[in-house]
Coordinates of C-alpha atoms and ligand atoms in Angstrom, one line a residue:
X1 CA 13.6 16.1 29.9
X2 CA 10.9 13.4 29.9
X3 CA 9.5 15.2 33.2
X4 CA 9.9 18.3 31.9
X5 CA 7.4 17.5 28.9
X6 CA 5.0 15.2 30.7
X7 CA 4.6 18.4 32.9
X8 CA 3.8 20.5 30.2
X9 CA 1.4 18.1 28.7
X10 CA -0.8 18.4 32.1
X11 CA -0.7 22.1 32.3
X12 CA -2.0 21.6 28.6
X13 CA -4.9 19.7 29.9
X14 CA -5.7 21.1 32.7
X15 CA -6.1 24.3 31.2
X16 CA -8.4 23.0 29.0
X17 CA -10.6 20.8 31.8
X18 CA -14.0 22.8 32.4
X19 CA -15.8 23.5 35.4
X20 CA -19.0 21.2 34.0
X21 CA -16.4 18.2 34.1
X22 CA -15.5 18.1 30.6
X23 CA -12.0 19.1 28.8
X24 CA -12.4 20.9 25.4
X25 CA -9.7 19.6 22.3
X26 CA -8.5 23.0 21.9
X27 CA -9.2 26.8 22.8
X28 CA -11.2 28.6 20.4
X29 CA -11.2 26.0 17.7
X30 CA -13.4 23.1 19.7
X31 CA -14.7 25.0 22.7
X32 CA -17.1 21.7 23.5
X33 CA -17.1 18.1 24.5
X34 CA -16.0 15.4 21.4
X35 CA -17.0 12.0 22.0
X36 CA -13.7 10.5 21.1
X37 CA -11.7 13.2 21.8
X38 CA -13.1 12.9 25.1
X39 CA -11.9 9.0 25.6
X40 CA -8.4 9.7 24.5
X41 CA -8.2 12.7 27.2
X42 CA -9.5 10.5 30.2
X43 CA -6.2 8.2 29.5
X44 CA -4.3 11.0 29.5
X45 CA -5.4 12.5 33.3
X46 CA -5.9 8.5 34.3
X47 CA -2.1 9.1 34.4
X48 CA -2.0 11.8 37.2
X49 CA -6.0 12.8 38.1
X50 CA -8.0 10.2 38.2
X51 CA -10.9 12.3 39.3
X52 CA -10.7 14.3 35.9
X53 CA -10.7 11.1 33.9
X54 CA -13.8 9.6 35.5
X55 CA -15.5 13.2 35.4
X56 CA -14.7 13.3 31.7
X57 CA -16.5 9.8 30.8
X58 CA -19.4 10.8 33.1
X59 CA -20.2 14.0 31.8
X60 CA -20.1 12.3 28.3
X61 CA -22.0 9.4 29.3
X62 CA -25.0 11.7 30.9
X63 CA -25.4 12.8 27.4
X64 CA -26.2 9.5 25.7
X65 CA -30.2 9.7 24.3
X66 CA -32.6 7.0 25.4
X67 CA -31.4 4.5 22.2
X68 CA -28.1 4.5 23.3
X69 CA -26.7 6.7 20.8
X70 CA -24.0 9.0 22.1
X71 CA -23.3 12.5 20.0
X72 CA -20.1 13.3 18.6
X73 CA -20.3 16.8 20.6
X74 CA -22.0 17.6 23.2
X75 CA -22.3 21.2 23.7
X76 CA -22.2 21.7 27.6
X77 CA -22.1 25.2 27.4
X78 CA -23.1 28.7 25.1
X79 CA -20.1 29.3 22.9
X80 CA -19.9 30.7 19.2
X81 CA -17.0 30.2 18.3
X82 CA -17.4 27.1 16.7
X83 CA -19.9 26.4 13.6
X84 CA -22.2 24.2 13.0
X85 CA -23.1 24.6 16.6
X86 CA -26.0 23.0 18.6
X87 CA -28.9 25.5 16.1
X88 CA -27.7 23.9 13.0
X89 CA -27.2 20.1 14.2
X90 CA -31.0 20.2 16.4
X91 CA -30.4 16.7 18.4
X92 CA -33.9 17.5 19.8
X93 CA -36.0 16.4 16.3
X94 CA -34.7 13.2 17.5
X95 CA -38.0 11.9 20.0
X96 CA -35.4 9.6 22.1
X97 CA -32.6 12.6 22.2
X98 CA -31.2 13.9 25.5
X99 CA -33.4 16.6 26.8
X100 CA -30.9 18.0 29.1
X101 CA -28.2 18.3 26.6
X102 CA -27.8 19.6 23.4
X103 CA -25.5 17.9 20.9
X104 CA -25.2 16.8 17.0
X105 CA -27.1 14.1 15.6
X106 CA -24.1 12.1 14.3
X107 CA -21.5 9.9 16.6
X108 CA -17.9 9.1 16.2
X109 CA -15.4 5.9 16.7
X110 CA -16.8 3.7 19.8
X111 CA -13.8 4.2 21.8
X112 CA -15.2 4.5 25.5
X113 CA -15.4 0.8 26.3
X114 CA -11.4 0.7 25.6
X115 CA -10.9 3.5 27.2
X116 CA -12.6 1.7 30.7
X117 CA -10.2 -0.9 30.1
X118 CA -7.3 1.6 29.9
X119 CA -8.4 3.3 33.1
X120 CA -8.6 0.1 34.7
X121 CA -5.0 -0.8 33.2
X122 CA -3.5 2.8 34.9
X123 CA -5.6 2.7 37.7
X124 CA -3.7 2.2 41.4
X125 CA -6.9 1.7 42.8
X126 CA -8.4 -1.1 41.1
X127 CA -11.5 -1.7 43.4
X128 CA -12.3 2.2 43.6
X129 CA -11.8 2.1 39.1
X130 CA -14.0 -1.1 39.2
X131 CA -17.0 0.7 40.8
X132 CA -16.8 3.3 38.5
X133 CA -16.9 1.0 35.7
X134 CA -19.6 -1.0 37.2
X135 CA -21.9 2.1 37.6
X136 CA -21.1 3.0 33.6
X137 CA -20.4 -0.1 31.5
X138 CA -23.8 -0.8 30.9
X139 CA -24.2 2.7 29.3
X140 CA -21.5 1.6 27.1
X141 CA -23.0 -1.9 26.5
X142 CA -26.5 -0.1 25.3
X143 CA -24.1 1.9 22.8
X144 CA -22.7 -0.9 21.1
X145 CA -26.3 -2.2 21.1
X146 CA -27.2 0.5 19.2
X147 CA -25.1 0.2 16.9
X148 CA -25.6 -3.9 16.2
X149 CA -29.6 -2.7 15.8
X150 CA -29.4 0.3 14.1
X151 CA -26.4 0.7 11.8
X152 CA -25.8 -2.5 10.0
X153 CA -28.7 -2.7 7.9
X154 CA -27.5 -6.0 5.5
X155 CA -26.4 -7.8 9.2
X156 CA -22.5 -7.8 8.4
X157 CA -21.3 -7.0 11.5
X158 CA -19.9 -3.8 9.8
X159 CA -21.5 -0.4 11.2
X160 CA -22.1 2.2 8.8
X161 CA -21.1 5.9 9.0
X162 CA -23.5 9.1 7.4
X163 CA -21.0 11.6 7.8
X164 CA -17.3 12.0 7.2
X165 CA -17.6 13.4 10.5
X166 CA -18.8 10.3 12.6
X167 CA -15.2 9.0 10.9
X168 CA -13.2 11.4 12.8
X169 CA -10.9 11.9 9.9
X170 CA -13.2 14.5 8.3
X171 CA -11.4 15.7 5.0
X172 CA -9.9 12.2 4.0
X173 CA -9.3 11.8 0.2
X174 CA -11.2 8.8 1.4
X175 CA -14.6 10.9 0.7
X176 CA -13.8 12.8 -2.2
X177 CA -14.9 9.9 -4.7
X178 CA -18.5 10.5 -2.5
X179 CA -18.5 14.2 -2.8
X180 CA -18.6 13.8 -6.8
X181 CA -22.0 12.2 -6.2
X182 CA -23.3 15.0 -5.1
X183 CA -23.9 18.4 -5.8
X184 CA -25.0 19.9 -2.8
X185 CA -26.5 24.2 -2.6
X186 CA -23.9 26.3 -1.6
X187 CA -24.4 27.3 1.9
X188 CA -24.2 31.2 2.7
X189 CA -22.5 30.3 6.3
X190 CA -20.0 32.0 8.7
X191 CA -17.7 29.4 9.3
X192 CA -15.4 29.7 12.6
X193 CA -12.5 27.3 12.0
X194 CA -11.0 29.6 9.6
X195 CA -10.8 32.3 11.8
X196 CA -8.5 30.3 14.3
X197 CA -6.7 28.6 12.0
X198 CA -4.7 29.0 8.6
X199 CA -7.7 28.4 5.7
X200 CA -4.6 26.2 3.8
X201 CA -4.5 23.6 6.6
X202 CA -8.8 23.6 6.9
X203 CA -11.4 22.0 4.9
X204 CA -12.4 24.0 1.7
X205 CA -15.5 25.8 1.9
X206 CA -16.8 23.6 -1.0
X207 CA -16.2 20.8 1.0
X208 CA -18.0 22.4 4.3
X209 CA -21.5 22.1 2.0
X210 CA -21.2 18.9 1.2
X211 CA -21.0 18.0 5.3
X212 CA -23.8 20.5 6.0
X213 CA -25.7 19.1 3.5
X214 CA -25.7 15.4 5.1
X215 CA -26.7 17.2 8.0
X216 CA -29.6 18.7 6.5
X217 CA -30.7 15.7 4.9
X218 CA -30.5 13.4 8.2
X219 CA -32.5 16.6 9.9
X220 CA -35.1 16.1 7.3
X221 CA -35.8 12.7 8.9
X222 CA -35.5 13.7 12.2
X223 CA -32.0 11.7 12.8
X224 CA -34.3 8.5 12.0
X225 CA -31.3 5.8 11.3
X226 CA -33.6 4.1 9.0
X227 CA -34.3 6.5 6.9
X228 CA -30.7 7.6 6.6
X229 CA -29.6 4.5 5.8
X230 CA -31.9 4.1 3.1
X231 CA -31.5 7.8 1.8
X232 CA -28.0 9.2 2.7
X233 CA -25.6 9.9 -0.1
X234 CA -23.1 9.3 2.4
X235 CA -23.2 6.0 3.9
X236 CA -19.8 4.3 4.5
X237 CA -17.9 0.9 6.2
X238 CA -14.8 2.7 7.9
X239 CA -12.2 0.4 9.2
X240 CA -11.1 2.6 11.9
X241 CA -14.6 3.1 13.3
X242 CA -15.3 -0.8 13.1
X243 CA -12.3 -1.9 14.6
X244 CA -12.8 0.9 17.4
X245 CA -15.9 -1.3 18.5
X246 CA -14.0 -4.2 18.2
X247 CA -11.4 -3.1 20.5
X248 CA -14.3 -2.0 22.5
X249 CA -16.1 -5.3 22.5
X250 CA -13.5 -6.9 23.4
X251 CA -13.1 -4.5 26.4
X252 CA -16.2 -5.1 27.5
X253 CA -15.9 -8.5 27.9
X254 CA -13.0 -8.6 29.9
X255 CA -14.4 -5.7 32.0
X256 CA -18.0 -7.4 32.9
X257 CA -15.5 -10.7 33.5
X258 CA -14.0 -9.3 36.1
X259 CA -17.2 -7.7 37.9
X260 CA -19.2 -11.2 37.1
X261 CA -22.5 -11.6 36.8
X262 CA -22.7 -10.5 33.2
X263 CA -22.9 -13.9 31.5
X264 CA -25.7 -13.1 29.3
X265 CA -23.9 -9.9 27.7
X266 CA -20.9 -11.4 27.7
X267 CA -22.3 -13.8 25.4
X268 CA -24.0 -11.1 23.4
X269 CA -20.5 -9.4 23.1
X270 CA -18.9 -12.9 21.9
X271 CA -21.4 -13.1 19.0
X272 CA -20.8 -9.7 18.0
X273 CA -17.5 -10.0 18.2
X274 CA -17.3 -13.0 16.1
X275 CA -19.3 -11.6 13.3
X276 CA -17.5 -8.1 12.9
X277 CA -14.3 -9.4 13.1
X278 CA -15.1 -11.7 10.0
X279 CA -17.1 -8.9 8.6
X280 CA -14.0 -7.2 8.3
X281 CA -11.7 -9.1 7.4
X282 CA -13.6 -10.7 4.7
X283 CA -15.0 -7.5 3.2
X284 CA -12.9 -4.6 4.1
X285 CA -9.3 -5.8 3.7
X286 CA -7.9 -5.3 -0.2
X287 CA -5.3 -8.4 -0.8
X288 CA -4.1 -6.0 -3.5
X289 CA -3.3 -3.3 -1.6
X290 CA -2.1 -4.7 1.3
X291 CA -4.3 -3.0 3.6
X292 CA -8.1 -2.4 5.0
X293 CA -10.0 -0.3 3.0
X294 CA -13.3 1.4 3.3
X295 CA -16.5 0.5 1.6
X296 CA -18.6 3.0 0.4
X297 CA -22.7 0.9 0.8
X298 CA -24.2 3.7 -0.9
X299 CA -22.8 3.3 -4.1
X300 CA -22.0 -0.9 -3.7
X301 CA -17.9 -0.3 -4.1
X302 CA -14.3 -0.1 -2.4
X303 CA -12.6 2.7 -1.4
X304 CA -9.0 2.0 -2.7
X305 CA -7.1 4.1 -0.9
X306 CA -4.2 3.6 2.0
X307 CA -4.9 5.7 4.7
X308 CA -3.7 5.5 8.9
X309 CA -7.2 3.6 9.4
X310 CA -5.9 1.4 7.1
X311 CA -3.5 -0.2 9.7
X312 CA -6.2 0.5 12.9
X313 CA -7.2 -3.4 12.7
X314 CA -4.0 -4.3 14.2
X315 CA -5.0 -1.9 17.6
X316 CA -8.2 -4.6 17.9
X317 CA -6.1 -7.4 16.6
X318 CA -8.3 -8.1 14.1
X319 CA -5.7 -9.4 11.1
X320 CA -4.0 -12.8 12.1
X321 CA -0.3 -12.6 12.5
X322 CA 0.3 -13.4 8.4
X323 CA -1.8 -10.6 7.3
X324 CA -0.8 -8.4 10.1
X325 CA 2.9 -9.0 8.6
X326 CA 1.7 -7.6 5.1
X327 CA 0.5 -4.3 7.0
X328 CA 3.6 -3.8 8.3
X329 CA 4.9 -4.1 4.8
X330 CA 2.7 -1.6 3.2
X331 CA 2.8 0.6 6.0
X332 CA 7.1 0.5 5.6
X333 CA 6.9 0.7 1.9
X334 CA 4.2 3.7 1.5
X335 CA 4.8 5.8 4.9
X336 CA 8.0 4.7 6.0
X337 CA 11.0 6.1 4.2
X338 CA 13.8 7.7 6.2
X339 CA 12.8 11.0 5.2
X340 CA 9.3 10.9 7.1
X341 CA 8.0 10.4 10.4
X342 CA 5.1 7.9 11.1
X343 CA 2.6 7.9 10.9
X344 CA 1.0 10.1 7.8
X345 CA -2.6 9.9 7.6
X346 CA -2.9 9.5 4.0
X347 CA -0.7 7.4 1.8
X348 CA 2.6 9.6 1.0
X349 CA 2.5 7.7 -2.6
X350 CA -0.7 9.0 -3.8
X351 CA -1.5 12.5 -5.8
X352 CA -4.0 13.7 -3.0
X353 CA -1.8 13.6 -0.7
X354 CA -1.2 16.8 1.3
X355 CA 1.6 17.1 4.2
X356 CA -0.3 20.2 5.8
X357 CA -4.0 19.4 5.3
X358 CA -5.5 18.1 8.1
X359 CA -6.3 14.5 7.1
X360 CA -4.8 14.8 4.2
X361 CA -1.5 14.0 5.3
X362 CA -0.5 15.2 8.3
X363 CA 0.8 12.9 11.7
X364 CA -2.0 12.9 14.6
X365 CA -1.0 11.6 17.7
X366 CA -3.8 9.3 18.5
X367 CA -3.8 7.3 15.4
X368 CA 0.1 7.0 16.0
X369 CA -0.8 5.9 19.5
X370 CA -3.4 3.2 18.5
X371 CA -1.2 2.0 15.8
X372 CA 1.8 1.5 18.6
X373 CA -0.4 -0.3 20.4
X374 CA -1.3 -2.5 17.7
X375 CA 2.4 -3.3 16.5
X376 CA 3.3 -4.1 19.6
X377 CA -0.1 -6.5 20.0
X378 CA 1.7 -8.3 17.3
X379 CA 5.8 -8.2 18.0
X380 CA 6.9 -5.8 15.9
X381 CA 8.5 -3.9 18.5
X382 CA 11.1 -1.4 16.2
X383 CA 8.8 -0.1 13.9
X384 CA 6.2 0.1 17.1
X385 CA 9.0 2.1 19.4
X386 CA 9.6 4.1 15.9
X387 CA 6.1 5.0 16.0
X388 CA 6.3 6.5 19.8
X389 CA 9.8 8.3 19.3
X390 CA 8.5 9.9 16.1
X391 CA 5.4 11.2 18.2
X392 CA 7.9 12.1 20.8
X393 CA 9.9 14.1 18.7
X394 CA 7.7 16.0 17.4
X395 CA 5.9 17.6 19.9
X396 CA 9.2 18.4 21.5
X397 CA 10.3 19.8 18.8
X398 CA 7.0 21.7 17.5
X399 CA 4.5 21.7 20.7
X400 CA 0.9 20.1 21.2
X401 CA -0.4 21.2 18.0
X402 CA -3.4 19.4 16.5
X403 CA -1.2 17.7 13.5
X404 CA 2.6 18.1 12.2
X405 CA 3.9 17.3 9.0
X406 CA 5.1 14.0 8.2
X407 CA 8.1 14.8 6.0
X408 CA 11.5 15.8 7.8
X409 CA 12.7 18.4 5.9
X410 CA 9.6 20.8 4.7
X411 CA 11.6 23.4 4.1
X412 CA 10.8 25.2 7.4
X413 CA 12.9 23.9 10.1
X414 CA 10.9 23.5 13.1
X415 CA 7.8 24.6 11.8
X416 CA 6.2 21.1 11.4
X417 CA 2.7 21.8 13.9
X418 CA -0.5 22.9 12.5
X419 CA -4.0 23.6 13.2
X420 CA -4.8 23.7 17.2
X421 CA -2.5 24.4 19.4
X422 CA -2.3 23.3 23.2
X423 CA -4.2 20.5 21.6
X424 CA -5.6 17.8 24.0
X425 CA -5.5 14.5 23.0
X426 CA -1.8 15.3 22.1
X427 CA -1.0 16.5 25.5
X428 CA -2.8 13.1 27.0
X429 CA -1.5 10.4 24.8
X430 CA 1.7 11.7 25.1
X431 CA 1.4 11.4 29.0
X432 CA 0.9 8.2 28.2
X433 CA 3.8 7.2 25.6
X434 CA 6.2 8.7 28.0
X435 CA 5.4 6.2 30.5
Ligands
LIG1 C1 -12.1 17.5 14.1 O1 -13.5 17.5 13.7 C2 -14.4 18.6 13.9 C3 -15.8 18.1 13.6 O2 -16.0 17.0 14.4 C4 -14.1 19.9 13.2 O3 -13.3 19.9 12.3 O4 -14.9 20.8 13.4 C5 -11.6 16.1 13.8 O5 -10.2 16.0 13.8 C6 -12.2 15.1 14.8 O6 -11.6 13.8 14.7 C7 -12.0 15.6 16.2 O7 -12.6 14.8 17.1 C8 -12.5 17.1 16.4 C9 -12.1 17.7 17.8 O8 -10.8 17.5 18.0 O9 -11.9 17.9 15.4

């Protein structure tokens, strides 16, 4: 059984690995490269092609512009079936962007320097993995410079987001609080998404102007990060991102430890490390709730809501065992009853919550995967081995869709998968779960 699926899971993504040495999320839908996306695929084929996993951090690491930055997609190749595509975002008003690739002028979660570490972790061949990560770790290094220069303006150690997008979780209730202050033109636009996949389990088309909006606006300054932190109606602390730099920090460290020779960035790494950590825990984690919350900069408040980032700290071990305990709690009380599978992405309690709507609600397998991870970092090894059957069982059940409904009984028995199918990070992380 367990061979049978891991098998399907690679013929999932190879069928979705590109000639250029990239692997797209999902036919049609996201015919490009996603930066995190990208990460959570390479531990996938670390599993069974190496060659494909170091091809996919290459290809994404060629693309980072001359500050460091690296795009949340890079668009290797001519494809319109996705909108906004590389016209709309314009990377090139940006006078350090690549000039070989195109991509969006926004980022997403700093996974790659975990993702190293995972390689390393998988790899058979530690001296032939070493090399690769020697030749790219100081790529990854100048991106988590970038972000300590250029995205915590009051020096918190906690890096900002300008777009719902850069959070990966891109219609979280989390925002809608944001969207009410603004009141963005409506945008006369073909969008793509909705012809792939059901408009009830997409972003509304109201919501779609508010993101192209931000995009506008940061275009307006040419992508300069100073002027979008000072003028960006969206500009937010996420708890996912931050502690996906964490975990990366903390990678690095380990990883230029065991080429030597590093001391001097190791050291840089520590202080970082030191600060965001703190930053987080003193400022983003709500005693009241029980869980780490987002902070919205631009308009000076919290963002009271439980959500799957909520619990990400515990993936970068960020809480101490105490406060890691009360996650657990919240995460068992709000998500956890027998009639649900982990992990929903937005607290089953609350009004806006929406079992079929994309971030709304639904289970996505690489939150569930961090946040096994991150149980397990801390002991709680039967609500962490929940966490992996549940992802198990549903995509045995449903397939590699994109997300699956969190509730077990939703009145359409094994009909719980929505939005992309053949989807790849589900394919890859599962590879990894089953091992
Ligand atoms: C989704 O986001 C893209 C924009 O980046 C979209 O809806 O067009 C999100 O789930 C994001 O986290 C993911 O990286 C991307 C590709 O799978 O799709």
């Amino acid at each position: 059984m367990i061979e049978n699926l891991t098998q399907r899971a690679k013929e999932v993504l190879n069928g979705n690995f590109q000639a250029e040495g990239f692997t797209i999320p999902s036919k049609g839908l996201y015919p490009f490269q996603w930066k995190w996306d990208s990460g959570f695929i390479a531990i996938g084929f670390a599993h069974y092609d190496m060659e494909k996993a170091k091809a996919e951090i290459g290809t994404l690491l060629k693309a980072q512009w001359d500050n460091g930055f690296i795009p949340h997609i890079v668009f290797h190749t001519e494809n319109d079936s996705y909108f906004p595509g590389a016209d709309f975002h314009q990377s090139n008003l940006h006078p350090q962007s690549s000039k070989k690739y195109r991509s969006t002028g926004m980022t997403q979660p700093p996974v790659t320097g975990f993702v190293l570490q995972e390689m390393y972790r998988i790899a058979d061949d530690k001296q032939d993995l070493l090399r690769f990560i020697e030749e790219h770790i100081d790529k990854v290094y100048q991106n988590h410079a970038y972000f300590y220069t250029h995205r915590d303006p009051n020096n918190e150690g906690l890096m900002y987001i300008y777009h719902n997008w850069e959070s990966g979780t891109d219609n979280s209730p989390v925002w809608d609080a944001i969207w009410e202050t603004m009141n963005p033109p409506h945008y006369d636009v073909k969008r793509k998404d909705t012809t792939h996949v059901d408009v009830s389990q997409r972003p509304s088309n109201r919501e779609y102007d508010h993101y192209l909006y931000l995009i506008d606006i940061a275009k307006e300054h040419r992508y300069d990060d100073a002027k979008i932190a000072e003028l960006s109606p969206f500009l937010v602390q996420d708890p996912l991102f931050n502690a996906m730099l964490i975990k990366s920090n903390e990678a690095l460290i380990e990883l230029y430890g065991l080429i030597g020779n590093n001391t001097e960035k190791i050291r840089q790494l520590k202080q970082w490390q030191e600060k965001s950590i703190r930053g987080c825990n003193e400022k983003l984690f709500d005693e009241a709730l029980g869980a780490y919350v987002h902070y919205d900069l631009r308009n000076d408040r919290p963002i009271r809501h439980v959500t799957s980032s909520s619990f990400s700290p515990l993936f970068a071990k960020i809480p101490d065992q105490d406060r890691a305990a009360i996650l657990v709690k919240t995460m068992l009380e709000r998500f956890g009853g027998d009639d649900k599978y982990l992990c929903a992405s937005f607290d089953p309690t609350d009004e806006r919550f929406d079992p079929r709507k994309y971030w709304r609600g639904p289970v996505w397998i690489n939150m569930n995967w961090m946040l096994y991870y991150g149980l397990k970092n801390y002991g709680f090894l039967k609500i962490a081995e929940r966490m992996r059957k549940d992802s198990i069982e549903l995509i045995e059940r449903d397939g590699f869709y994109e997300y699956f409904d969190c509730r077990k009984d939703n009145g359409e028995p094994n009909r719980r998968g929505y939005g992309g199918s053949n989807f790849s990070w589900s394919a890859a992380l599962l590879i990894d779960l089953l091992k």
